[in-house]
Amino acid sequence: SAVISQKPSRDICQRGTSLTIQCQVDSQVTMMFWYRQQPGQSLTLIATANQGSEATYESGFVIDKFPISRPNLTFSTLTVSNMSPEDSSIYLCSVEDLEPGLVGNEQFFGPGTRLTVL
Amino acid sequence: AQSVTQPDIHITVSEGASLELRCNYSYGATPYLFWYVQSPGQGLQLLLKYFSGDTLVQGIKGFEAEFKRSQSSFNLRKPSVHWSDAAEYFCAVGARDYKLSFGAGTTVTVRA
């Protein structure tokens, strides 16, 4: 299974600023995902990031607020722009573990980035 | 679109007792089903998954889950819980576009 790291693990930011979160995988993966977990809530998919194409955003999330980069098959970044206290959440990246011939693959998650916006 | 319901927000169980967490899903085709566990301050760890075949699946840490198509359920069970099982448990359903939809989660407290 893939091993995923995220930086930073946590941060406290001022409103109006931006934070870029990095996700690094120890193997090449096609599909990477970014999720948000608001305090006491479940996970909500922000976007799907495939290398070589624009990220696909879910309803309620826009590129101007959450720009994503995917420069290669092992790395992605999520930026939380013009932050407000409502952006305080845990942000997690995940990757699809593709096994040849297997449909319905599982996702492996990074440890998350805990963001607090003051 | 798929969705997941976890009816129990919080469950308290005694150490050594059995545990069952409920999960109901909504999806038009054969679902891919997952249970993840999130310990305090940790990321999500996959406990088990169901894609097809045997409807009773075994996972890590002594957990198992049973897929019941007629009830649209995928309940998680453990015969004897340990204090280290205290965590948040999420059921998730996957579609063929690889996106996962998560339930709201069930918090498990283990008392001595």
Coordinates of N, CA and C in Angstrom, one line a residue, chain A:
Chain A
S1 N 0.8 -1.2 0.0 CA 0.0 0.0 0.0 C 0.9 1.3 0.0
A2 N 0.3 2.3 -0.5 CA 1.0 3.6 -0.7 C 1.2 4.2 0.7
V3 N 2.4 4.9 0.9 CA 2.6 5.7 2.1 C 2.6 7.1 1.7
I4 N 1.8 7.9 2.4 CA 1.5 9.3 2.1 C 1.9 10.2 3.2
S5 N 2.6 11.3 2.9 CA 2.9 12.3 3.9 C 2.3 13.6 3.5
Q6 N 2.1 14.4 4.5 CA 1.5 15.7 4.2 C 2.3 16.8 5.0
K7 N 2.5 17.9 4.4 CA 3.1 19.0 5.1 C 2.3 20.3 4.9
P8 N 2.1 21.2 5.9 CA 2.4 20.9 7.3 C 1.4 20.0 7.9
S9 N 1.8 19.5 9.1 CA 0.8 18.7 9.8 C -0.3 19.5 10.5
R10 N 0.1 20.7 10.8 CA -0.9 21.7 11.4 C -0.4 23.1 11.2
D11 N -1.3 24.0 11.2 CA -0.9 25.4 11.1 C -2.0 26.3 11.6
I12 N -1.6 27.4 12.1 CA -2.6 28.5 12.6 C -2.3 29.7 11.7
C13 N -3.3 30.1 11.0 CA -3.2 31.2 10.0 C -4.1 32.4 10.3
Q14 N -3.8 33.5 9.8 CA -4.7 34.7 9.9 C -5.6 34.7 8.8
R15 N -6.8 35.3 9.0 CA -7.8 35.4 8.0 C -7.2 36.3 6.8
G16 N -7.6 35.9 5.6 CA -7.2 36.7 4.5 C -5.9 36.2 3.8
T17 N -5.2 35.3 4.5 CA -4.0 34.7 4.0 C -4.3 33.4 3.3
S18 N -3.2 32.8 2.7 CA -3.4 31.6 2.0 C -2.4 30.5 2.5
L19 N -2.7 29.3 2.5 CA -1.8 28.2 2.9 C -1.8 27.1 1.8
T20 N -0.6 26.7 1.5 CA -0.4 25.6 0.6 C 0.0 24.3 1.3
I21 N -0.8 23.3 1.1 CA -0.6 22.0 1.7 C 0.0 21.0 0.7
Q22 N 1.0 20.3 1.1 CA 1.7 19.4 0.2 C 1.4 18.0 0.5
C23 N 1.2 17.2 -0.5 CA 1.0 15.7 -0.3 C 2.0 15.0 -1.2
Q24 N 2.7 14.1 -0.5 CA 3.8 13.3 -1.2 C 3.5 11.8 -1.0
V25 N 3.6 11.1 -2.1 CA 3.4 9.7 -2.1 C 4.7 8.9 -2.4
D26 N 4.8 7.7 -1.9 CA 6.1 7.0 -2.1 C 6.1 6.2 -3.3
S27 N 5.0 6.2 -4.1 CA 5.0 5.5 -5.4 C 4.1 6.3 -6.4
Q28 N 4.2 6.0 -7.6 CA 3.5 6.7 -8.6 C 2.0 6.3 -8.6
V29 N 1.1 7.2 -8.6 CA -0.3 7.0 -8.6 C -1.0 7.9 -9.6
T30 N -2.0 7.3 -10.2 CA -2.7 8.1 -11.2 C -3.7 9.1 -10.5
M31 N -4.5 8.7 -9.6 CA -5.5 9.5 -9.0 C -5.2 9.9 -7.6
M32 N -5.3 11.2 -7.3 CA -5.2 11.7 -6.0 C -6.4 12.6 -5.7
F33 N -6.8 12.6 -4.4 CA -8.0 13.3 -4.0 C -7.7 14.2 -2.8
W34 N -8.4 15.2 -2.7 CA -8.3 16.1 -1.6 C -9.7 16.2 -0.9
Y35 N -9.7 16.0 0.5 CA -10.9 16.0 1.3 C -10.8 17.1 2.3
R36 N -11.9 17.5 2.8 CA -12.0 18.4 4.0 C -12.8 17.7 5.0
Q37 N -12.3 17.8 6.3 CA -13.1 17.3 7.4 C -13.2 18.4 8.4
Q38 N -14.4 19.0 8.4 CA -14.7 20.1 9.3 C -14.9 19.5 10.7
P39 N -14.7 20.4 11.8 CA -14.7 19.9 13.1 C -15.9 19.1 13.4
G40 N -15.7 17.9 13.9 CA -16.8 17.0 14.3 C -17.6 16.5 13.1
Q41 N -17.1 16.6 11.9 CA -17.9 16.2 10.7 C -17.2 15.1 10.0
S42 N -17.9 14.6 9.0 CA -17.3 13.6 8.1 C -16.4 14.2 7.1
L43 N -15.9 13.4 6.2 CA -15.1 13.8 5.1 C -15.9 14.2 3.9
T44 N -15.5 15.3 3.3 CA -16.2 15.8 2.1 C -15.1 16.0 1.0
L45 N -15.4 15.4 -0.1 CA -14.4 15.5 -1.3 C -14.4 16.9 -1.8
I46 N -13.2 17.4 -1.9 CA -13.0 18.8 -2.5 C -12.8 18.6 -4.0
A47 N -11.9 17.8 -4.4 CA -11.5 17.7 -5.8 C -10.7 16.4 -6.1
T48 N -10.7 16.0 -7.3 CA -9.9 14.9 -7.8 C -8.8 15.5 -8.7
A49 N -7.5 15.1 -8.4 CA -6.4 15.6 -9.1 C -5.7 14.5 -9.9
N50 N -5.7 14.6 -11.2 CA -5.0 13.6 -12.0 C -3.8 14.4 -12.7
Q51 N -2.7 13.7 -12.8 CA -1.5 14.3 -13.4 C -1.8 14.6 -14.9
G52 N -1.4 15.8 -15.3 CA -1.6 16.1 -16.7 C -2.9 16.7 -17.1
S53 N -3.8 16.9 -16.1 CA -5.1 17.5 -16.4 C -5.5 18.4 -15.3
E54 N -6.5 19.2 -15.6 CA -7.0 20.1 -14.5 C -7.8 19.3 -13.5
A55 N -7.7 19.8 -12.3 CA -8.4 19.1 -11.2 C -9.9 19.3 -11.4
T56 N -10.6 18.3 -11.0 CA -12.1 18.2 -11.1 C -12.7 18.5 -9.7
Y57 N -13.5 19.6 -9.6 CA -14.0 20.0 -8.3 C -15.4 19.6 -8.1
E58 N -15.7 19.3 -6.8 CA -17.0 18.9 -6.5 C -17.9 20.1 -6.2
S59 N -19.2 19.9 -6.2 CA -20.1 20.9 -6.0 C -19.9 21.7 -4.7
G60 N -19.8 23.0 -4.8 CA -19.5 23.8 -3.6 C -18.1 24.2 -3.4
F61 N -17.2 23.6 -4.3 CA -15.8 24.0 -4.2 C -15.4 24.5 -5.6
V62 N -14.6 25.6 -5.5 CA -14.1 26.3 -6.8 C -12.6 26.4 -6.8
I63 N -12.1 26.5 -8.0 CA -10.7 26.6 -8.2 C -10.0 27.8 -7.6
D64 N -10.8 28.9 -7.6 CA -10.2 30.2 -7.1 C -10.0 30.1 -5.6
K65 N -10.8 29.3 -4.9 CA -10.6 29.2 -3.5 C -9.7 28.0 -3.1
F66 N -9.7 27.0 -3.9 CA -8.9 25.8 -3.6 C -8.0 25.4 -4.8
P67 N -7.1 26.2 -5.3 CA -6.3 25.8 -6.4 C -5.5 24.6 -6.1
I68 N -5.4 23.7 -7.1 CA -4.6 22.4 -6.9 C -3.6 22.3 -8.0
S69 N -2.4 21.8 -7.6 CA -1.4 21.4 -8.6 C -1.1 19.9 -8.5
R70 N -0.8 19.4 -9.7 CA -0.4 18.0 -9.7 C 0.7 17.8 -10.8
P71 N 1.9 18.2 -10.4 CA 3.0 18.3 -11.3 C 3.6 16.9 -11.8
N72 N 3.4 15.9 -11.0 CA 3.9 14.6 -11.3 C 3.0 13.5 -10.6
L73 N 3.5 12.3 -10.8 CA 2.6 11.2 -10.3 C 2.8 10.9 -8.8
T74 N 3.7 11.6 -8.1 CA 3.9 11.4 -6.7 C 3.6 12.6 -5.8
F75 N 3.1 13.7 -6.4 CA 3.0 14.9 -5.6 C 1.8 15.7 -6.0
S76 N 1.2 16.4 -5.0 CA 0.2 17.3 -5.3 C 0.1 18.4 -4.2
T77 N -0.4 19.6 -4.5 CA -0.6 20.6 -3.5 C -2.0 21.1 -3.6
L78 N -2.5 21.5 -2.4 CA -3.8 22.2 -2.3 C -3.6 23.5 -1.6
T79 N -4.1 24.6 -2.2 CA -4.0 25.9 -1.6 C -5.3 26.3 -1.1
V80 N -5.4 26.7 0.2 CA -6.6 27.3 0.7 C -6.4 28.8 0.7
S81 N -7.2 29.5 -0.2 CA -6.9 30.9 -0.5 C -7.8 31.8 0.3
N82 N -7.3 33.0 0.6 CA -8.1 34.0 1.3 C -8.9 33.4 2.4
M83 N -8.2 32.9 3.4 CA -8.9 32.1 4.4 C -9.8 32.9 5.3
S84 N -10.8 32.2 5.8 CA -11.7 32.7 6.9 C -11.8 31.6 7.9
P85 N -12.3 32.0 9.1 CA -12.4 31.0 10.2 C -13.2 29.7 9.8
E86 N -14.1 29.9 8.8 CA -14.9 28.8 8.3 C -14.1 27.7 7.6
D87 N -12.8 28.1 7.2 CA -11.9 27.2 6.5 C -11.2 26.3 7.5
S88 N -11.4 26.5 8.8 CA -10.7 25.7 9.8 C -11.2 24.3 9.7
S89 N -10.3 23.4 9.4 CA -10.7 22.0 9.1 C -9.4 21.2 9.1
I90 N -9.6 19.9 9.0 CA -8.5 19.0 8.6 C -8.6 18.7 7.1
Y91 N -7.5 18.9 6.5 CA -7.5 18.6 5.0 C -6.6 17.4 4.8
L92 N -7.2 16.4 4.1 CA -6.5 15.2 3.8 C -6.4 14.9 2.3
C93 N -5.3 14.3 2.0 CA -5.2 13.8 0.6 C -5.2 12.3 0.6
S94 N -5.7 11.8 -0.4 CA -5.7 10.3 -0.6 C -5.3 9.9 -2.0
V95 N -4.9 8.7 -2.1 CA -4.6 8.2 -3.4 C -5.3 6.9 -3.7
E96 N -5.5 6.6 -4.9 CA -6.2 5.4 -5.3 C -5.1 4.3 -5.5
D97 N -5.3 3.2 -4.9 CA -4.3 2.1 -5.0 C -4.7 1.2 -6.1
L98 N -4.1 1.3 -7.3 CA -4.6 0.6 -8.4 C -3.8 -0.7 -8.5
E99 N -4.6 -1.8 -8.5 CA -4.0 -3.1 -8.8 C -4.6 -3.6 -10.1
P100 N -3.7 -4.1 -10.9 CA -4.2 -4.5 -12.3 C -5.3 -5.5 -12.2
G101 N -6.4 -5.2 -12.9 CA -7.5 -6.1 -13.0 C -8.5 -5.9 -11.9
L102 N -8.2 -5.1 -10.9 CA -9.1 -4.9 -9.8 C -9.9 -3.6 -9.9
V103 N -11.2 -3.8 -9.9 CA -12.1 -2.7 -10.0 C -12.6 -2.3 -8.6
G104 N -12.8 -1.0 -8.4 CA -13.3 -0.6 -7.1 C -12.1 -0.6 -6.1
N105 N -11.2 0.2 -6.4 CA -10.0 0.2 -5.6 C -10.1 1.0 -4.4
E106 N -9.3 0.7 -3.4 CA -9.4 1.4 -2.1 C -8.5 2.7 -2.2
Q107 N -8.8 3.6 -1.3 CA -8.0 4.8 -1.2 C -7.2 4.7 0.1
F108 N -6.0 5.2 0.0 CA -5.2 5.4 1.2 C -5.0 6.9 1.5
F109 N -5.1 7.2 2.8 CA -5.1 8.6 3.2 C -3.8 9.0 3.9
G110 N -3.5 10.3 3.7 CA -2.4 10.9 4.4 C -2.9 11.2 5.8
P111 N -1.9 11.6 6.7 CA -2.3 11.9 8.1 C -3.1 13.1 8.3
G112 N -3.2 14.0 7.3 CA -4.0 15.2 7.4 C -3.2 16.4 7.8
T113 N -3.8 17.6 7.5 CA -3.2 18.9 7.9 C -4.3 19.6 8.7
R114 N -4.1 19.9 9.9 CA -5.1 20.5 10.8 C -4.9 22.0 10.7
L115 N -5.8 22.7 10.1 CA -5.7 24.1 9.9 C -6.7 24.9 10.8
T116 N -6.1 25.9 11.5 CA -7.0 26.8 12.3 C -6.8 28.2 11.7
V117 N -7.9 28.8 11.4 CA -7.9 30.2 10.9 C -8.4 31.1 12.0
L118 N -7.7 32.1 12.3 CA -8.1 33.1 13.4 C -8.7 34.3 12.8

